Short mmCIF file of C-alpha atoms and ligand atoms in Angstrom, two decimals:
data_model
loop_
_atom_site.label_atom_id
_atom_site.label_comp_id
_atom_site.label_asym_id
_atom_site.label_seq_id
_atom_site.Cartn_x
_atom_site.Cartn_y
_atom_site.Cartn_z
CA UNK A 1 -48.55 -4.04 2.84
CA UNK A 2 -49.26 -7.11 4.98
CA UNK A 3 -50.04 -9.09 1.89
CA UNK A 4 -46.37 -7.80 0.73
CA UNK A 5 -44.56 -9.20 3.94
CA UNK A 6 -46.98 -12.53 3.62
CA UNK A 7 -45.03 -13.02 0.32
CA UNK A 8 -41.84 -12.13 1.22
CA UNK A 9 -41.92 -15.09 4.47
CA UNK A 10 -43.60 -17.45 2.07
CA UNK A 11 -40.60 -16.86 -0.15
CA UNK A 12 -38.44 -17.05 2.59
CA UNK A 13 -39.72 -20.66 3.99
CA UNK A 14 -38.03 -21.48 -0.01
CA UNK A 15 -35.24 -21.23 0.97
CA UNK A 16 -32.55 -24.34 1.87
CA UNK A 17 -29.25 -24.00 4.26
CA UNK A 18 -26.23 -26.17 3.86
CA UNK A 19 -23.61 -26.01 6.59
CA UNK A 20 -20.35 -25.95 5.99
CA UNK A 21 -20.71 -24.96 2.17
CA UNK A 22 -18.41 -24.18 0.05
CA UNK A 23 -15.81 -24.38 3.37
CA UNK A 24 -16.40 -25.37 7.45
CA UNK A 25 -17.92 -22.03 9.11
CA UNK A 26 -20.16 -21.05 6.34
CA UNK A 27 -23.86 -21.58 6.56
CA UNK A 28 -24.51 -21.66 2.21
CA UNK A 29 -28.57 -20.37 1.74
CA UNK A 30 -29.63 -21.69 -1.54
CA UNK A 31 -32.18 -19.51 -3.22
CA UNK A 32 -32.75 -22.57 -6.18
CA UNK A 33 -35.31 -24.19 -4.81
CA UNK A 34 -37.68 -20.55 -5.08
CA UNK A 35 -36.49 -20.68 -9.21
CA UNK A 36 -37.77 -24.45 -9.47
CA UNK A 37 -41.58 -23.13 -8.51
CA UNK A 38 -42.91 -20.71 -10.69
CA UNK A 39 -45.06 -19.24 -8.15
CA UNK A 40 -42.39 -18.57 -6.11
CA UNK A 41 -40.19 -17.14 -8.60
CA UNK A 42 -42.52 -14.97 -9.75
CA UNK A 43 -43.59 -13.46 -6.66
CA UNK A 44 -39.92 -13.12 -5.51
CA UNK A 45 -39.28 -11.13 -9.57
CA UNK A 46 -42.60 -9.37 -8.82
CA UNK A 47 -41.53 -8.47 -5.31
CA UNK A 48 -37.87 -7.17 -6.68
CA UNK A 49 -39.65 -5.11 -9.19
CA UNK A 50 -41.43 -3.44 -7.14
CA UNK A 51 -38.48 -2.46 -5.05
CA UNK A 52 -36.31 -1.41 -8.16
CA UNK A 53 -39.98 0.82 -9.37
CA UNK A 54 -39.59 2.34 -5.61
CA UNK A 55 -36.00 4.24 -6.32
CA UNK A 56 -36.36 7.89 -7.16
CA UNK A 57 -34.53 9.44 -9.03
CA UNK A 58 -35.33 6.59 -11.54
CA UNK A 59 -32.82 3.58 -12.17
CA UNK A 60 -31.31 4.18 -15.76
CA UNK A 61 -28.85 0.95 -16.11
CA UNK A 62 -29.17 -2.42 -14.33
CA UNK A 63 -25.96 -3.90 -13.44
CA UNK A 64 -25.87 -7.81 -12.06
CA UNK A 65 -23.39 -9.57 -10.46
CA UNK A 66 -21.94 -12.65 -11.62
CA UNK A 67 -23.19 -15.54 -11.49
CA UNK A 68 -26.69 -15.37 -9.25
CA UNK A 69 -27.14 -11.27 -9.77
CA UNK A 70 -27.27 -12.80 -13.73
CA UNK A 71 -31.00 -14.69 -12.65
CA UNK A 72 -33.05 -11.31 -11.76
CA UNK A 73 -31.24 -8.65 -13.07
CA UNK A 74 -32.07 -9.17 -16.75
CA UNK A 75 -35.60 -9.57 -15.27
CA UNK A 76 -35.70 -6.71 -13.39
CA UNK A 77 -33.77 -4.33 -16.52
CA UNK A 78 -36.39 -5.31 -18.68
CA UNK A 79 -39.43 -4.50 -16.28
CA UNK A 80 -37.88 -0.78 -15.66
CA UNK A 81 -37.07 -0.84 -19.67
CA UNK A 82 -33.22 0.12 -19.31
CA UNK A 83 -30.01 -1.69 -20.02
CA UNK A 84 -28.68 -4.38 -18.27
CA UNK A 85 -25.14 -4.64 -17.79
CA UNK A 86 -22.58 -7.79 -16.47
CA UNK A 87 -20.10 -7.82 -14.05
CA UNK A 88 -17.88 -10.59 -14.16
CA UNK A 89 -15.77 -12.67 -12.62
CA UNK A 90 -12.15 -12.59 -14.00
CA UNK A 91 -11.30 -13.78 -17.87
CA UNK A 92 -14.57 -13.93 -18.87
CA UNK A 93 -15.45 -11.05 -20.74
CA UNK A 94 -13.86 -9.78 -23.83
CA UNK A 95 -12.98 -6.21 -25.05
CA UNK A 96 -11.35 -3.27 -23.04
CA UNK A 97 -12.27 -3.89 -19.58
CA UNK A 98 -12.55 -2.06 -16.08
CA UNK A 99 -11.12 -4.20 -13.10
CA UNK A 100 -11.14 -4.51 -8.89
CA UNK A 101 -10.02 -7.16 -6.52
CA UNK A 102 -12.48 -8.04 -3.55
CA UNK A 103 -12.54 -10.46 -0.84
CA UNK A 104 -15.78 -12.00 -0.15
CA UNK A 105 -16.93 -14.40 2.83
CA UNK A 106 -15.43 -17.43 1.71
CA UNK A 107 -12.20 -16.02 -0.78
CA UNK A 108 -10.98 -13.56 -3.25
CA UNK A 109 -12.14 -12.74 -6.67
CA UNK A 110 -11.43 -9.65 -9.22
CA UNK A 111 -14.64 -8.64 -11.16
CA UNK A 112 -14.49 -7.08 -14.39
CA UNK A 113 -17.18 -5.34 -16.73
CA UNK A 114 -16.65 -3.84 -20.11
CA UNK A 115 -15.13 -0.31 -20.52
CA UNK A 116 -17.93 1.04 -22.56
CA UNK A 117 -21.14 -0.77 -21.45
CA UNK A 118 -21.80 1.97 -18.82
CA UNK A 119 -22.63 4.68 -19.72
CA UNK A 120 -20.85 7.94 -17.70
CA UNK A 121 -23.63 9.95 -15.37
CA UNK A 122 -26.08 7.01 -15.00
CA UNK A 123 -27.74 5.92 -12.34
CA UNK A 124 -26.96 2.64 -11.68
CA UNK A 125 -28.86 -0.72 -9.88
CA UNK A 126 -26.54 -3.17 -8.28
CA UNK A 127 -28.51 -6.60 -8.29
CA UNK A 128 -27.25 -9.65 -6.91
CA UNK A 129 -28.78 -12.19 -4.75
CA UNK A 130 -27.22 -12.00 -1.61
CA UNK A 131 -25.06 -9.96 0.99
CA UNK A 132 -22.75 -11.35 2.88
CA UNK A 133 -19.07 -8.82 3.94
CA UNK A 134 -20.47 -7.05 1.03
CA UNK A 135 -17.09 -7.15 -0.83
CA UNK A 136 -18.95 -8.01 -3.97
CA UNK A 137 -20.93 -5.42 -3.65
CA UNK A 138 -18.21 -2.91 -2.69
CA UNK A 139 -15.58 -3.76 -5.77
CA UNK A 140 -18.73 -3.32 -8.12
CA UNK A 141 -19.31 -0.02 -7.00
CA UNK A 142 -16.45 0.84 -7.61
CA UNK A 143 -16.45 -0.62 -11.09
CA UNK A 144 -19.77 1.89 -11.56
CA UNK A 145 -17.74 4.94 -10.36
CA UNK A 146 -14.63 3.79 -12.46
CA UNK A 147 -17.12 4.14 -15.29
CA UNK A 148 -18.29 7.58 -14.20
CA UNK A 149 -21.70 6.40 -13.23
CA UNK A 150 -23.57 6.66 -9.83
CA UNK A 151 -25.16 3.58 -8.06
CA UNK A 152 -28.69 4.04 -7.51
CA UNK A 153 -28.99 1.39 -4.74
CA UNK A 154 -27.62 -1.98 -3.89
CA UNK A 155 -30.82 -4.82 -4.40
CA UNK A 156 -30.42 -8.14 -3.11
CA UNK A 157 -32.76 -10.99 -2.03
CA UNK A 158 -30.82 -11.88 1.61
CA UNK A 159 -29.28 -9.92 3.86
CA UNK A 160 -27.19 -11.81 6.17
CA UNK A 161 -27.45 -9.20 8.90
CA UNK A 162 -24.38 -10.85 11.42
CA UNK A 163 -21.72 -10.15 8.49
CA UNK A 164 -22.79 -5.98 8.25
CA UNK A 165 -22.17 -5.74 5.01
CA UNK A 166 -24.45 -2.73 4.57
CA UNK A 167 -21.85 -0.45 7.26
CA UNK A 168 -19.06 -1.19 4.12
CA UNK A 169 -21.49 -0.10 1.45
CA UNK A 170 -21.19 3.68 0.00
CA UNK A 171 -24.99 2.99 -1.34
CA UNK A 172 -28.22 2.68 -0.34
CA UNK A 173 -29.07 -1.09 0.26
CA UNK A 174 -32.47 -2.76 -0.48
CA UNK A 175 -33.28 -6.33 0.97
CA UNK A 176 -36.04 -8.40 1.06
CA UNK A 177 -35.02 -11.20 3.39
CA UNK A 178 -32.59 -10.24 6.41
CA UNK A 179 -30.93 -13.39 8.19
O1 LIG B 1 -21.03 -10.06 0.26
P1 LIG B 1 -19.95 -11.02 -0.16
O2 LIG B 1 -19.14 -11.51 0.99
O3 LIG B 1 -19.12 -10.45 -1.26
O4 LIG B 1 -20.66 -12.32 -0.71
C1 LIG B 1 -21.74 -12.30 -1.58
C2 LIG B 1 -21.42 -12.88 -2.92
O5 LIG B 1 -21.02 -14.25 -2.80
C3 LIG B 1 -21.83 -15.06 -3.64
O6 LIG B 1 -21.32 -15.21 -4.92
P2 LIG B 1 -19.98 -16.00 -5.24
O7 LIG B 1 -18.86 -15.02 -5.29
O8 LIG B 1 -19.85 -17.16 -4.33
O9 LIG B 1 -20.15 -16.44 -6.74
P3 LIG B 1 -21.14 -17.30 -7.58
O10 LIG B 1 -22.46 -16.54 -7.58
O11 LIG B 1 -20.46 -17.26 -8.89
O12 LIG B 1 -21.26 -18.64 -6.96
C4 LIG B 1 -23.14 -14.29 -3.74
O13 LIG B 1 -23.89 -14.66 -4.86
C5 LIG B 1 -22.66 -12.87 -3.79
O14 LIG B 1 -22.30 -12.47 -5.10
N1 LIG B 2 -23.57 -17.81 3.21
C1 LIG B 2 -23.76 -17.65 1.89
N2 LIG B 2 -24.74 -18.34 1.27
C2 LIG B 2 -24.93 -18.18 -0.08
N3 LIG B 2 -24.19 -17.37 -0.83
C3 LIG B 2 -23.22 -16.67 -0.24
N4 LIG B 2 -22.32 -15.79 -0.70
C4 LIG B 2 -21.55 -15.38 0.32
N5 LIG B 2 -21.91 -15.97 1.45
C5 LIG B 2 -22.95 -16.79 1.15
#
């Protein structure tokens, strides 16, 4: 367990702050610099593994978040052996599609995913890499129920604790780093 939380602040000293990123107010964490060490983004994919493992009943579909949820949720889909499915931003995925606006901390969005690439009654992991209002989160549960699915649990990296995002959240939220 200790060794667990060793990791998790080792990963956390990885990461880089930029003030006033993308706009004036907002402190922007960076999680790149943990994917340009391999031994850091290992034990952060290990780490998020073990997390997604942890969920009972199991996970049957991994959903990620555009653009950053698209770096460890493949990763993590593949380790649980499941699907992996995207949620996009607006006009960027083709077919029949389901839609919902969102505000997020710095703007608003609309994210999309395909009509049929979840599948009704599963249980669903929302991965992305960070939590701010939670907005993101939010409209893509509600893509998952507009589907006819369940979310399992919301997984992210950081938590940025200040914001509450996790009061807005219908799910279960798992976080590794809280800020
Ligand atoms: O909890 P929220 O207030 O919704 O904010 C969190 C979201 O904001 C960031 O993505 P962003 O929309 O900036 O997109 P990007 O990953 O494409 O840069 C982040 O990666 C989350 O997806
Ligand atoms: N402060 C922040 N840093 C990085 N990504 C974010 N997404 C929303 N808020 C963010």
């Amino acid at each position: 367990m200790a060794a667990d939380h060793d990791k998790i602040a080792r990963i956390k000293e990885q990461l880089k702050s930029y003030p006033d990123y993308p706009k004036k107010g907002i402190l922007f964490w960076d999680i790149f610099p943990i994917l340009q060490q391999p031994e850091y983004f290992r034990m952060l994919k290990d780490a998020l593994v073990v997390e997604a493992k942890k969920i009972s009943p199991p996970v049957e579909c991994v959903a990620g978040l555009e653009a950053r949820g698209f770096l460890f949720g493949p990763l993590i889909s593949l380790e649980l052996n499941v699907p992996f499915v995207p949620i996009r931003k607006k006009g960027k995925l083709p077919g029949n599609l389901l839609s919902v606006c969102y505000s997020k901390e710095y703007g608003q969005d609309v994210l999309e995913v395909q009509e049929n690439a979840i599948k009704p009654g599963k249980r669903v992991l929302l991965v992305d890499d960070l939590l701010a209002t939670g907005g993101s989160l939010l409209a893509s549960y509600h893509l998952v129920k507009k589907a006819g699915a369940q979310v399992a649990a919301s997984l992210v990296i950081i938590e940025l604790e200040p914001l509450k995002g996790r009061d807005t959240l219908p799910t279960d939220v798992i976080s590794l780093i809280k800020l």
